[in-house]
mmCIF file of C-alpha atoms and ligand atoms in Angstrom:
data_model
loop_
_atom_site.group_PDB
_atom_site.id
_atom_site.type_symbol
_atom_site.label_atom_id
_atom_site.label_comp_id
_atom_site.label_asym_id
_atom_site.label_seq_id
_atom_site.Cartn_x
_atom_site.Cartn_y
_atom_site.Cartn_z
ATOM 1 C CA MET A 1 135.900 100.203 141.151
ATOM 2 C CA THR A 2 135.488 103.940 140.963
ATOM 3 C CA LYS A 3 131.932 105.981 141.094
ATOM 4 C CA SER A 4 131.713 106.810 137.373
ATOM 5 C CA GLN A 5 131.509 102.508 136.756
ATOM 6 C CA SER A 6 127.904 101.823 136.946
ATOM 7 C CA SER A 7 126.563 99.037 138.718
ATOM 8 C CA LEU A 8 124.459 96.805 137.067
ATOM 9 C CA TYR A 9 121.751 98.191 139.295
ATOM 10 C CA ASP A 10 121.936 101.730 137.469
ATOM 11 C CA LEU A 11 120.627 100.100 134.229
ATOM 12 C CA LYS A 12 117.259 100.191 132.547
ATOM 13 C CA PHE A 13 116.291 96.778 131.524
ATOM 14 C CA ASP A 14 116.447 98.173 127.774
ATOM 15 C CA GLU A 15 120.676 98.626 128.719
ATOM 16 C CA LEU A 16 120.769 95.830 129.286
ATOM 17 C CA GLN A 17 119.763 93.959 127.209
ATOM 18 C CA SER A 18 121.512 96.353 124.210
ATOM 19 C CA ALA A 19 124.967 95.896 126.541
ATOM 20 C CA LEU A 20 123.900 91.391 125.955
ATOM 21 C CA GLN A 21 123.147 91.902 122.886
ATOM 22 C CA GLY A 22 126.183 93.413 121.920
ATOM 23 C CA TRP A 23 128.474 91.026 123.694
ATOM 24 C CA GLY A 24 126.396 88.885 121.156
ATOM 25 C CA GLU A 25 123.963 87.189 124.341
ATOM 26 C CA ALA A 26 120.551 85.330 122.847
ATOM 27 C CA ALA A 27 117.882 87.514 123.525
ATOM 28 C CA PHE A 28 116.410 85.756 126.690
ATOM 29 C CA ARG A 29 119.092 86.515 128.894
ATOM 30 C CA ALA A 30 117.983 89.278 129.970
ATOM 31 C CA LYS A 31 115.332 88.610 130.899
ATOM 32 C CA GLN A 32 116.820 86.066 133.261
ATOM 33 C CA ILE A 33 119.162 88.454 135.147
ATOM 34 C CA TRP A 34 116.228 91.308 136.028
ATOM 35 C CA GLU A 35 114.636 88.312 138.010
ATOM 36 C CA TRP A 36 117.920 87.249 139.552
ATOM 37 C CA LEU A 37 118.332 90.941 140.393
ATOM 38 C CA TYR A 38 115.003 92.483 141.160
ATOM 39 C CA VAL A 39 112.489 89.313 142.291
ATOM 40 C CA ARG A 40 115.053 86.252 143.581
ATOM 41 C CA LEU A 41 117.245 89.413 144.733
ATOM 42 C CA ALA A 42 120.748 87.314 144.155
ATOM 43 C CA ASP A 43 123.512 89.258 146.057
ATOM 44 C CA SER A 44 126.504 88.196 143.601
ATOM 45 C CA TYR A 45 126.934 86.946 140.754
ATOM 46 C CA GLU A 46 128.040 83.340 141.816
ATOM 47 C CA ALA A 47 124.058 82.492 142.966
ATOM 48 C CA MET A 48 122.750 83.415 139.407
ATOM 49 C CA THR A 49 123.120 79.974 138.296
ATOM 50 C CA SER A 50 121.376 79.384 135.501
ATOM 51 C CA LEU A 51 124.145 82.150 133.879
ATOM 52 C CA PRO A 52 127.144 80.420 131.840
ATOM 53 C CA LYS A 53 130.575 81.075 134.128
ATOM 54 C CA PRO A 54 131.684 83.202 131.401
ATOM 55 C CA LEU A 55 128.626 85.221 131.217
ATOM 56 C CA ARG A 56 128.595 85.840 134.750
ATOM 57 C CA ASP A 57 132.707 86.844 134.805
ATOM 58 C CA ARG A 58 132.160 89.329 131.914
ATOM 59 C CA LEU A 59 129.111 90.783 133.900
ATOM 60 C CA ALA A 60 131.482 90.650 136.669
ATOM 61 C CA ALA A 61 134.610 92.448 135.070
ATOM 62 C CA GLU A 62 132.023 95.352 133.840
ATOM 63 C CA TYR A 63 129.256 95.812 135.857
ATOM 64 C CA PRO A 64 130.058 95.392 139.515
ATOM 65 C CA LEU A 65 126.879 93.919 141.494
ATOM 66 C CA GLY A 66 126.611 96.165 143.970
ATOM 67 C CA ARG A 67 128.095 98.797 145.451
ATOM 68 C CA LEU A 68 127.597 99.274 149.436
ATOM 69 C CA THR A 69 129.423 98.231 151.971
ATOM 70 C CA PRO A 70 127.638 98.355 155.715
ATOM 71 C CA LYS A 71 130.020 100.232 158.434
ATOM 72 C CA ILE A 72 127.901 100.453 160.931
ATOM 73 C CA ASP A 73 125.066 98.668 161.861
ATOM 74 C CA LEU A 74 123.150 99.355 164.792
ATOM 75 C CA LEU A 75 119.952 97.908 165.932
ATOM 76 C CA SER A 76 117.541 99.984 168.474
ATOM 77 C CA SER A 77 117.126 98.662 171.680
ATOM 78 C CA ASP A 78 113.236 97.712 171.375
ATOM 79 C CA GLY A 79 114.491 95.966 167.875
ATOM 80 C CA TRP A 80 112.370 97.553 165.992
ATOM 81 C CA THR A 81 114.911 100.011 164.006
ATOM 82 C CA ARG A 82 117.592 98.893 162.666
ATOM 83 C CA LYS A 83 120.189 101.310 160.487
ATOM 84 C CA ILE A 84 122.880 100.372 158.620
ATOM 85 C CA LEU A 85 125.777 103.589 157.253
ATOM 86 C CA PHE A 86 127.256 102.674 154.168
ATOM 87 C CA ALA A 87 130.047 103.267 152.255
ATOM 88 C CA LEU A 88 130.097 103.931 148.747
ATOM 89 C CA PRO A 89 133.880 102.948 146.745
ATOM 90 C CA ASP A 90 134.864 106.312 146.508
ATOM 91 C CA GLN A 91 134.119 106.423 150.289
ATOM 92 C CA ALA A 92 131.149 108.765 150.489
ATOM 93 C CA GLN A 93 128.421 107.799 153.448
ATOM 94 C CA ILE A 94 124.980 106.952 153.419
ATOM 95 C CA GLU A 95 121.964 105.912 155.712
ATOM 96 C CA THR A 96 119.223 103.243 155.269
ATOM 97 C CA VAL A 97 116.678 102.919 158.244
ATOM 98 C CA LEU A 98 114.437 100.380 158.508
ATOM 99 C CA MET A 99 111.325 100.759 161.267
ATOM 100 C CA GLU A 100 109.132 97.558 161.757
ATOM 101 C CA TYR A 101 105.629 98.080 162.865
ATOM 102 C CA ASP A 102 102.726 95.408 163.686
ATOM 103 C CA THR A 103 101.705 95.349 159.929
ATOM 104 C CA ARG A 104 104.227 97.850 158.206
ATOM 105 C CA ASN A 105 108.352 97.180 157.411
ATOM 106 C CA THR A 106 109.217 100.776 155.895
ATOM 107 C CA VAL A 107 112.461 101.345 154.328
ATOM 108 C CA CYS A 108 113.865 105.268 154.466
ATOM 109 C CA ILE A 109 116.396 105.077 151.721
ATOM 110 C CA SER A 110 118.945 108.271 151.275
ATOM 111 C CA THR A 111 119.122 109.603 147.665
ATOM 112 C CA GLN A 112 122.206 111.724 147.876
ATOM 113 C CA ALA A 113 125.543 112.005 150.402
ATOM 114 C CA GLY A 114 124.887 114.567 152.012
ATOM 115 C CA CYS A 115 122.564 117.931 151.531
ATOM 116 C CA ALA A 116 123.151 121.168 149.794
ATOM 117 C CA MET A 117 120.262 122.937 151.447
ATOM 118 C CA GLY A 118 121.363 123.559 154.746
ATOM 119 C CA CYS A 119 118.433 123.170 156.833
ATOM 120 C CA THR A 120 119.423 124.446 160.289
ATOM 121 C CA PHE A 121 117.931 121.592 162.377
ATOM 122 C CA CYS A 122 118.625 118.732 159.990
ATOM 123 C CA ALA A 123 122.214 117.003 160.743
ATOM 124 C CA THR A 124 122.664 115.941 157.050
ATOM 125 C CA GLY A 125 122.315 119.538 155.996
ATOM 126 C CA GLN A 126 125.383 120.623 159.140
ATOM 127 C CA GLY A 127 127.222 118.287 157.433
ATOM 128 C CA GLY A 128 127.133 119.264 153.655
ATOM 129 C CA PHE A 129 126.627 118.581 150.495
ATOM 130 C CA GLN A 130 128.859 115.421 149.333
ATOM 131 C CA ARG A 131 127.441 114.179 145.650
ATOM 132 C CA ASN A 132 124.459 112.555 144.024
ATOM 133 C CA LEU A 133 123.415 109.436 144.608
ATOM 134 C CA ALA A 134 123.368 106.943 141.117
ATOM 135 C CA SER A 135 119.984 105.519 140.690
ATOM 136 C CA GLY A 136 121.228 102.162 141.729
ATOM 137 C CA GLU A 137 122.657 103.012 144.242
ATOM 138 C CA ILE A 138 119.300 104.755 145.503
ATOM 139 C CA VAL A 139 117.194 101.246 144.350
ATOM 140 C CA GLU A 140 119.978 98.309 146.242
ATOM 141 C CA GLN A 141 119.513 100.853 150.075
ATOM 142 C CA VAL A 142 116.415 98.528 148.814
ATOM 143 C CA LEU A 143 116.859 95.651 147.851
ATOM 144 C CA PHE A 144 119.393 95.578 150.960
ATOM 145 C CA PHE A 145 116.726 95.710 153.643
ATOM 146 C CA ASP A 146 114.205 93.602 151.382
ATOM 147 C CA ARG A 147 116.984 90.484 151.611
ATOM 148 C CA GLU A 148 117.268 90.990 155.619
ATOM 149 C CA LEU A 149 113.419 90.767 155.672
ATOM 150 C CA ARG A 150 113.588 87.467 153.622
ATOM 151 C CA LYS A 151 116.286 86.347 155.744
ATOM 152 C CA ALA A 152 114.410 86.946 158.704
ATOM 153 C CA ASN A 153 111.213 85.466 157.296
ATOM 154 C CA LEU A 154 113.181 82.199 156.763
ATOM 155 C CA GLN A 155 113.933 81.751 160.592
ATOM 156 C CA LEU A 156 110.816 83.585 161.435
ATOM 157 C CA PRO A 157 108.167 82.435 159.613
ATOM 158 C CA THR A 158 105.168 83.639 161.887
ATOM 159 C CA ALA A 159 106.137 87.751 162.376
ATOM 160 C CA ASN A 160 105.114 89.313 158.869
ATOM 161 C CA HIS A 161 108.942 89.925 157.512
ATOM 162 C CA GLN A 162 107.070 91.671 154.123
ATOM 163 C CA LEU A 163 108.603 95.463 152.952
ATOM 164 C CA THR A 164 105.689 97.218 153.076
ATOM 165 C CA ASN A 165 106.801 101.051 151.899
ATOM 166 C CA VAL A 166 109.661 102.716 150.712
ATOM 167 C CA VAL A 167 109.947 106.426 152.170
ATOM 168 C CA LEU A 168 112.639 108.764 150.333
ATOM 169 C CA MET A 169 113.219 110.446 153.671
ATOM 170 C CA GLY A 170 116.968 109.694 154.635
ATOM 171 C CA MET A 171 120.048 111.975 153.715
ATOM 172 C CA GLY A 172 119.860 114.409 150.828
ATOM 173 C CA GLU A 173 116.750 116.068 148.525
ATOM 174 C CA PRO A 174 115.495 113.763 146.203
ATOM 175 C CA PHE A 175 114.424 116.818 144.093
ATOM 176 C CA ALA A 176 117.913 118.058 143.446
ATOM 177 C CA ASN A 177 118.981 114.297 142.117
ATOM 178 C CA TYR A 178 115.868 114.619 140.105
ATOM 179 C CA HIS A 179 116.955 112.510 136.868
ATOM 180 C CA GLN A 180 118.702 109.425 139.233
ATOM 181 C CA LEU A 181 115.417 109.784 141.574
ATOM 182 C CA ILE A 182 113.010 109.214 138.840
ATOM 183 C CA GLY A 183 115.361 105.965 137.412
ATOM 184 C CA ALA A 184 115.093 104.907 140.542
ATOM 185 C CA LEU A 185 111.455 104.779 141.122
ATOM 186 C CA HIS A 186 110.613 103.329 138.142
ATOM 187 C CA ARG A 187 113.029 100.718 138.431
ATOM 188 C CA LEU A 188 111.533 100.309 141.891
ATOM 189 C CA SER A 189 107.826 99.507 140.580
ATOM 190 C CA ASP A 190 109.100 97.870 137.279
ATOM 191 C CA PRO A 191 106.000 95.535 136.830
ATOM 192 C CA ILE A 192 108.735 92.926 135.019
ATOM 193 C CA GLY A 193 111.144 93.855 137.580
ATOM 194 C CA TYR A 194 110.630 94.012 141.489
ATOM 195 C CA ASN A 195 107.465 95.476 141.405
ATOM 196 C CA PHE A 196 106.465 97.540 144.212
ATOM 197 C CA GLY A 197 103.792 99.410 144.173
ATOM 198 C CA ALA A 198 104.170 103.257 143.173
ATOM 199 C CA ARG A 199 101.305 104.101 146.116
ATOM 200 C CA ARG A 200 103.859 102.674 148.505
ATOM 201 C CA ILE A 201 106.251 105.269 147.775
ATOM 202 C CA THR A 202 106.751 108.211 149.422
ATOM 203 C CA VAL A 203 108.827 110.850 148.102
ATOM 204 C CA SER A 204 109.523 113.959 150.287
ATOM 205 C CA THR A 205 111.137 117.543 149.443
ATOM 206 C CA VAL A 206 111.951 120.783 151.253
ATOM 207 C CA GLY A 207 109.919 122.140 148.388
ATOM 208 C CA LEU A 208 111.860 122.661 145.158
ATOM 209 C CA VAL A 209 109.263 124.359 143.134
ATOM 210 C CA PRO A 210 109.903 123.621 139.504
ATOM 211 C CA MET A 211 110.311 119.936 140.756
ATOM 212 C CA ILE A 212 107.801 119.643 142.437
ATOM 213 C CA GLU A 213 105.454 120.750 138.743
ATOM 214 C CA ARG A 214 107.654 118.472 136.749
ATOM 215 C CA PHE A 215 107.256 115.755 139.275
ATOM 216 C CA THR A 216 103.300 116.397 138.739
ATOM 217 C CA GLU A 217 103.639 115.752 134.690
ATOM 218 C CA GLU A 218 105.272 112.683 135.950
ATOM 219 C CA HIS A 219 101.790 110.920 136.714
ATOM 220 C CA LEU A 220 103.348 108.226 138.552
ATOM 221 C CA GLN A 221 101.264 107.098 141.763
ATOM 222 C CA VAL A 222 104.243 107.643 143.806
ATOM 223 C CA ASN A 223 103.035 109.618 147.430
ATOM 224 C CA LEU A 224 104.361 113.231 147.573
ATOM 225 C CA ALA A 225 105.810 114.983 150.913
ATOM 226 C CA VAL A 226 106.329 118.499 151.425
ATOM 227 C CA SER A 227 108.367 119.646 154.342
ATOM 228 C CA LEU A 228 106.613 122.366 155.450
ATOM 229 C CA HIS A 229 107.863 123.000 159.449
ATOM 230 C CA ALA A 230 107.044 126.838 159.421
ATOM 231 C CA ALA A 231 103.912 128.612 157.762
ATOM 232 C CA THR A 232 105.284 132.089 157.384
ATOM 233 C CA ASN A 233 107.435 133.027 155.375
ATOM 234 C CA ASP A 234 110.336 135.090 157.653
ATOM 235 C CA LEU A 235 110.491 131.968 160.292
ATOM 236 C CA ARG A 236 110.634 129.365 157.149
ATOM 237 C CA ALA A 237 113.493 131.099 155.875
ATOM 238 C CA SER A 238 115.192 130.867 159.010
ATOM 239 C CA MET A 239 114.872 127.621 159.444
ATOM 240 C CA LEU A 240 115.208 126.322 155.891
ATOM 241 C CA PRO A 241 117.004 128.287 153.420
ATOM 242 C CA ILE A 242 115.525 127.097 150.044
ATOM 243 C CA ASN A 243 112.220 129.302 151.092
ATOM 244 C CA LYS A 244 114.138 132.478 150.148
ATOM 245 C CA ARG A 245 114.541 131.017 146.734
ATOM 246 C CA TYR A 246 110.732 129.683 146.413
ATOM 247 C CA PRO A 247 108.706 131.251 149.416
ATOM 248 C CA LEU A 248 105.262 130.002 150.313
ATOM 249 C CA GLU A 249 103.242 132.220 147.880
ATOM 250 C CA VAL A 250 104.996 129.755 145.480
ATOM 251 C CA LEU A 251 105.120 126.701 147.155
ATOM 252 C CA ILE A 252 101.711 126.206 148.513
ATOM 253 C CA PRO A 253 100.180 127.042 144.838
ATOM 254 C CA ALA A 254 102.855 124.575 143.479
ATOM 255 C CA CYS A 255 101.390 122.118 146.065
ATOM 256 C CA ARG A 256 97.456 123.356 145.301
ATOM 257 C CA ALA A 257 98.750 122.174 141.748
ATOM 258 C CA TYR A 258 99.803 118.936 142.674
ATOM 259 C CA ALA A 259 97.021 117.821 144.742
ATOM 260 C CA SER A 260 94.463 118.661 141.977
ATOM 261 C CA ALA A 261 95.962 117.742 138.966
ATOM 262 C CA THR A 262 96.960 114.213 140.345
ATOM 263 C CA HIS A 263 94.215 113.763 142.342
ATOM 264 C CA ARG A 264 96.699 112.686 145.261
ATOM 265 C CA ARG A 265 96.687 114.223 148.384
ATOM 266 C CA LEU A 266 100.016 115.358 150.080
ATOM 267 C CA SER A 267 101.904 115.491 153.043
ATOM 268 C CA PHE A 268 103.118 118.166 154.877
ATOM 269 C CA GLU A 269 105.922 117.385 157.200
ATOM 270 C CA TRP A 270 105.947 119.690 160.550
ATOM 271 C CA ALA A 271 108.880 118.822 163.074
ATOM 272 C CA LEU A 272 107.508 120.172 166.042
ATOM 273 C CA ILE A 273 110.477 122.221 168.211
ATOM 274 C CA GLU A 274 109.619 124.033 171.289
ATOM 275 C CA ASN A 275 108.417 127.664 171.248
ATOM 276 C CA VAL A 276 109.587 128.237 167.242
ATOM 277 C CA ASN A 277 107.677 126.489 165.333
ATOM 278 C CA ASP A 278 104.726 124.978 167.699
ATOM 279 C CA THR A 279 102.826 127.994 168.961
ATOM 280 C CA PRO A 280 99.534 128.641 168.428
ATOM 281 C CA GLU A 281 99.817 131.677 165.735
ATOM 282 C CA GLN A 282 101.955 129.369 163.574
ATOM 283 C CA ALA A 283 98.874 126.389 164.068
ATOM 284 C CA HIS A 284 96.543 129.307 163.151
ATOM 285 C CA ALA A 285 98.499 129.806 159.615
ATOM 286 C CA LEU A 286 99.165 126.474 159.361
ATOM 287 C CA ALA A 287 95.699 125.955 158.900
ATOM 288 C CA GLN A 288 95.231 128.995 156.799
ATOM 289 C CA LEU A 289 97.899 127.595 154.050
ATOM 290 C CA ALA A 290 96.044 123.725 154.271
ATOM 291 C CA LYS A 291 92.649 124.877 153.684
ATOM 292 C CA GLY A 292 90.656 123.226 151.116
ATOM 293 C CA LEU A 293 94.132 121.256 150.419
ATOM 294 C CA LEU A 294 94.404 117.901 149.505
ATOM 295 C CA CYS A 295 96.498 117.312 152.516
ATOM 296 C CA HIS A 296 97.615 115.545 155.818
ATOM 297 C CA VAL A 297 99.924 116.904 158.450
ATOM 298 C CA ASN A 298 102.728 114.998 160.086
ATOM 299 C CA LEU A 299 103.914 116.319 162.755
ATOM 300 C CA ILE A 300 107.016 114.846 164.446
ATOM 301 C CA PRO A 301 108.839 116.077 167.814
ATOM 302 C CA LEU A 302 112.191 117.254 166.523
ATOM 303 C CA ASN A 303 115.153 114.676 167.060
ATOM 304 C CA PRO A 304 117.989 116.866 168.589
ATOM 305 C CA THR A 305 120.980 117.617 166.363
ATOM 306 C CA HIS A 306 125.050 118.616 167.813
ATOM 307 C CA GLY A 307 124.182 121.839 165.089
ATOM 308 C CA TYR A 308 120.420 123.074 166.119
ATOM 309 C CA ASN A 309 119.945 124.853 169.920
ATOM 310 C CA GLY A 310 116.241 123.831 169.357
ATOM 311 C CA ALA A 311 114.142 121.200 171.288
ATOM 312 C CA ALA A 312 111.520 118.725 170.976
ATOM 313 C CA SER A 313 108.241 120.421 172.024
ATOM 314 C CA THR A 314 106.588 119.469 174.903
ATOM 315 C CA ARG A 315 103.700 117.547 174.826
ATOM 316 C CA GLU A 316 100.909 119.917 176.173
ATOM 317 C CA ARG A 317 102.511 122.184 173.616
ATOM 318 C CA ILE A 318 101.817 119.470 171.027
ATOM 319 C CA ALA A 319 98.663 118.740 171.977
ATOM 320 C CA ALA A 320 97.207 122.385 171.880
ATOM 321 C CA PHE A 321 99.011 122.965 168.556
ATOM 322 C CA ARG A 322 97.087 119.844 167.665
ATOM 323 C CA SER A 323 93.575 120.760 168.475
ATOM 324 C CA ILE A 324 93.862 124.045 166.561
ATOM 325 C CA LEU A 325 94.534 122.180 163.427
ATOM 326 C CA ASP A 326 91.575 119.595 164.394
ATOM 327 C CA ALA A 327 89.463 122.696 165.310
ATOM 328 C CA GLN A 328 89.651 123.830 161.570
ATOM 329 C CA HIS A 329 89.785 120.296 159.707
ATOM 330 C CA ILE A 330 93.286 119.744 158.993
ATOM 331 C CA PRO A 331 93.725 116.028 159.107
ATOM 332 C CA ASN A 332 96.968 115.542 161.010
ATOM 333 C CA SER A 333 98.674 113.048 163.416
ATOM 334 C CA LEU A 334 101.637 112.676 165.690
ATOM 335 C CA ARG A 335 103.899 110.328 164.128
ATOM 336 C CA VAL A 336 106.261 108.778 166.983
ATOM 337 C CA ARG A 337 110.080 109.183 167.055
ATOM 338 C CA ARG A 338 112.019 105.619 166.203
ATOM 339 C CA GLY A 339 115.275 104.466 167.302
ATOM 340 C CA ILE A 340 116.565 107.905 168.941
ATOM 341 C CA ASP A 341 119.216 105.265 170.258
ATOM 342 C CA ILE A 342 120.694 104.591 167.189
ATOM 343 C CA HIS A 343 120.751 108.416 165.969
ATOM 344 C CA ALA A 344 117.802 107.139 163.486
ATOM 345 C CA GLY A 345 117.071 111.036 162.398
ATOM 346 C CA CYS A 346 118.273 111.855 158.888
ATOM 347 C CA GLY A 347 121.974 111.948 158.842
ATOM 348 C CA GLN A 348 122.455 111.756 162.512
ATOM 349 C CA LEU A 349 124.702 108.497 163.178
ATOM 350 C CA LYS A 350 126.934 109.592 160.360
ATOM 351 C CA GLN A 351 127.441 113.437 162.849
ATOM 352 C CA ALA A 352 127.975 110.892 166.096
ATOM 353 C CA GLN A 353 130.208 109.336 163.742
ATOM 354 C CA ASN A 354 132.637 111.903 162.733
ATOM 355 C CA ALA A 355 131.990 113.425 166.534
ATOM 356 C CA ASP A 356 133.037 110.348 168.397
ATOM 357 C CA HIS A 357 136.433 110.548 165.462
ATOM 358 C CA SER A 358 136.848 114.300 166.528
ATOM 359 C CA VAL A 359 137.764 113.220 170.474
HETATM 360 N N1 LIG B 1 115.541 116.830 152.195
HETATM 361 C C1 LIG B 1 114.085 116.046 152.305
HETATM 362 C C2 LIG B 1 114.017 114.768 152.823
HETATM 363 C C3 LIG B 1 114.780 114.232 153.610
HETATM 364 S S1 LIG B 1 114.938 114.872 155.326
HETATM 365 C C4 LIG B 1 113.302 116.883 152.582
HETATM 366 O O1 LIG B 1 113.903 117.418 153.474
HETATM 367 O O2 LIG B 1 112.278 116.675 153.157
HETATM 368 C C5 LIG B 1 113.112 114.085 155.602
HETATM 369 C C6 LIG B 1 112.348 114.698 156.607
HETATM 370 O O3 LIG B 1 113.233 114.808 158.314
HETATM 371 C C7 LIG B 1 112.129 116.288 156.461
HETATM 372 O O4 LIG B 1 110.645 116.541 156.472
HETATM 373 C C8 LIG B 1 113.253 117.083 157.224
HETATM 374 O O5 LIG B 1 112.716 118.334 157.368
HETATM 375 C C9 LIG B 1 113.014 116.072 158.366
HETATM 376 N N2 LIG B 1 114.096 116.175 159.539
HETATM 377 C C10 LIG B 1 115.168 116.440 159.315
HETATM 378 N N3 LIG B 1 116.344 117.051 160.652
HETATM 379 C C11 LIG B 1 114.879 116.233 161.412
HETATM 380 C C12 LIG B 1 114.598 116.475 162.437
HETATM 381 N N4 LIG B 1 116.237 117.500 163.535
HETATM 382 N N5 LIG B 1 113.866 116.140 163.266
HETATM 383 C C13 LIG B 1 113.257 115.979 162.824
HETATM 384 N N6 LIG B 1 113.014 115.921 161.296
HETATM 385 C C14 LIG B 1 114.074 116.222 160.749
HETATM 386 FE FE1 LIG B 2 118.425 118.122 152.886
HETATM 387 FE FE2 LIG B 2 116.503 117.716 154.190
HETATM 388 FE FE3 LIG B 2 118.003 117.485 155.558
HETATM 389 FE FE4 LIG B 2 117.334 119.498 154.289
HETATM 390 S S1 LIG B 2 115.830 118.583 155.604
HETATM 391 S S2 LIG B 2 119.248 119.561 155.106
HETATM 392 S S3 LIG B 2 116.894 119.325 152.677
HETATM 393 S S4 LIG B 2 117.890 116.902 153.770
#
């Protein structure tokens, strides 16, 4: 199979309906197939036992069911984080991570193989861009881990193995693959299909302003996170090259417009890097930008990567940074780094695998 061949997960419901109609199939078949795909999470055409064999064969020939092949599958030493490096049919690779918490199970998915944005501290950015994912390839990552959770539920029914959150914070810039992203979001939250609450989905962007504006107009209930990381243009541009194109004086108004149009609280992501963006000056500048904006600042200590020389902030520096935000009443929280031993940061597993191969 080549990348250009659509998988069944790429189709919208009405596209499936018209394909089946074109084959002379009864109208109820589309609903039946949709249910196999998104309610029962069938992972093969053989499993779709209520479909006649000739229909299953034709579907298999024209629409391959899935495109993700697990290549590396790692569980963190504490058992709470699982990361898979998937190969796509054209050998592009993406990473997907499942993070289990006491009450939540969050899957972190990719929207592109690689990324063209070149953020200096990001392993994906350091590896460059391969290609956009099709909407089905985005959706399939969620279904894969949901299936795994359902299996775990059968084995240990007392534990909580429900998928509760989806974050688009894996490889790639979601807003640089806008059309496929929106298709995937609709498919995930489709009430007659997978029916995953949009409020439990979060899209993270590096700050592509025109797309933030467009996203505001979509009126989805999906959460938005903006990777801020610095509150002055010089520093931000040195870390996130996109800031030269969309500096803070256009980014922050777009965030304000999003919050006031949608009444949704947006998140600012901030990777704390020692002596770079964890200074009192940056904390004060951030408080200034965030004042009066319906937002929450997510602080996360930097995950070290091969191509970047910075270190994670110390506990003392993090506390000092947070105390400035607190004093200015800027809501903030510190996220724990997960699965460091399995390179669970964005793009890090692929980077580690390539490094292993080069020695
Ligand atoms: N491209 C999107 C989404 C994927 S990155 C974006 O940039 O928002 C998901 C988040 O991980 C972003 O906030 C990104 O800045 C952050 N990130 C990337 N590399 C990191 C690292 N080494 N340590 C901590 N956070 C990192
Ligand atoms: Fe791309 Fe996001 Fe990494 Fe920047 S942080 S290089 S936008 S994946």
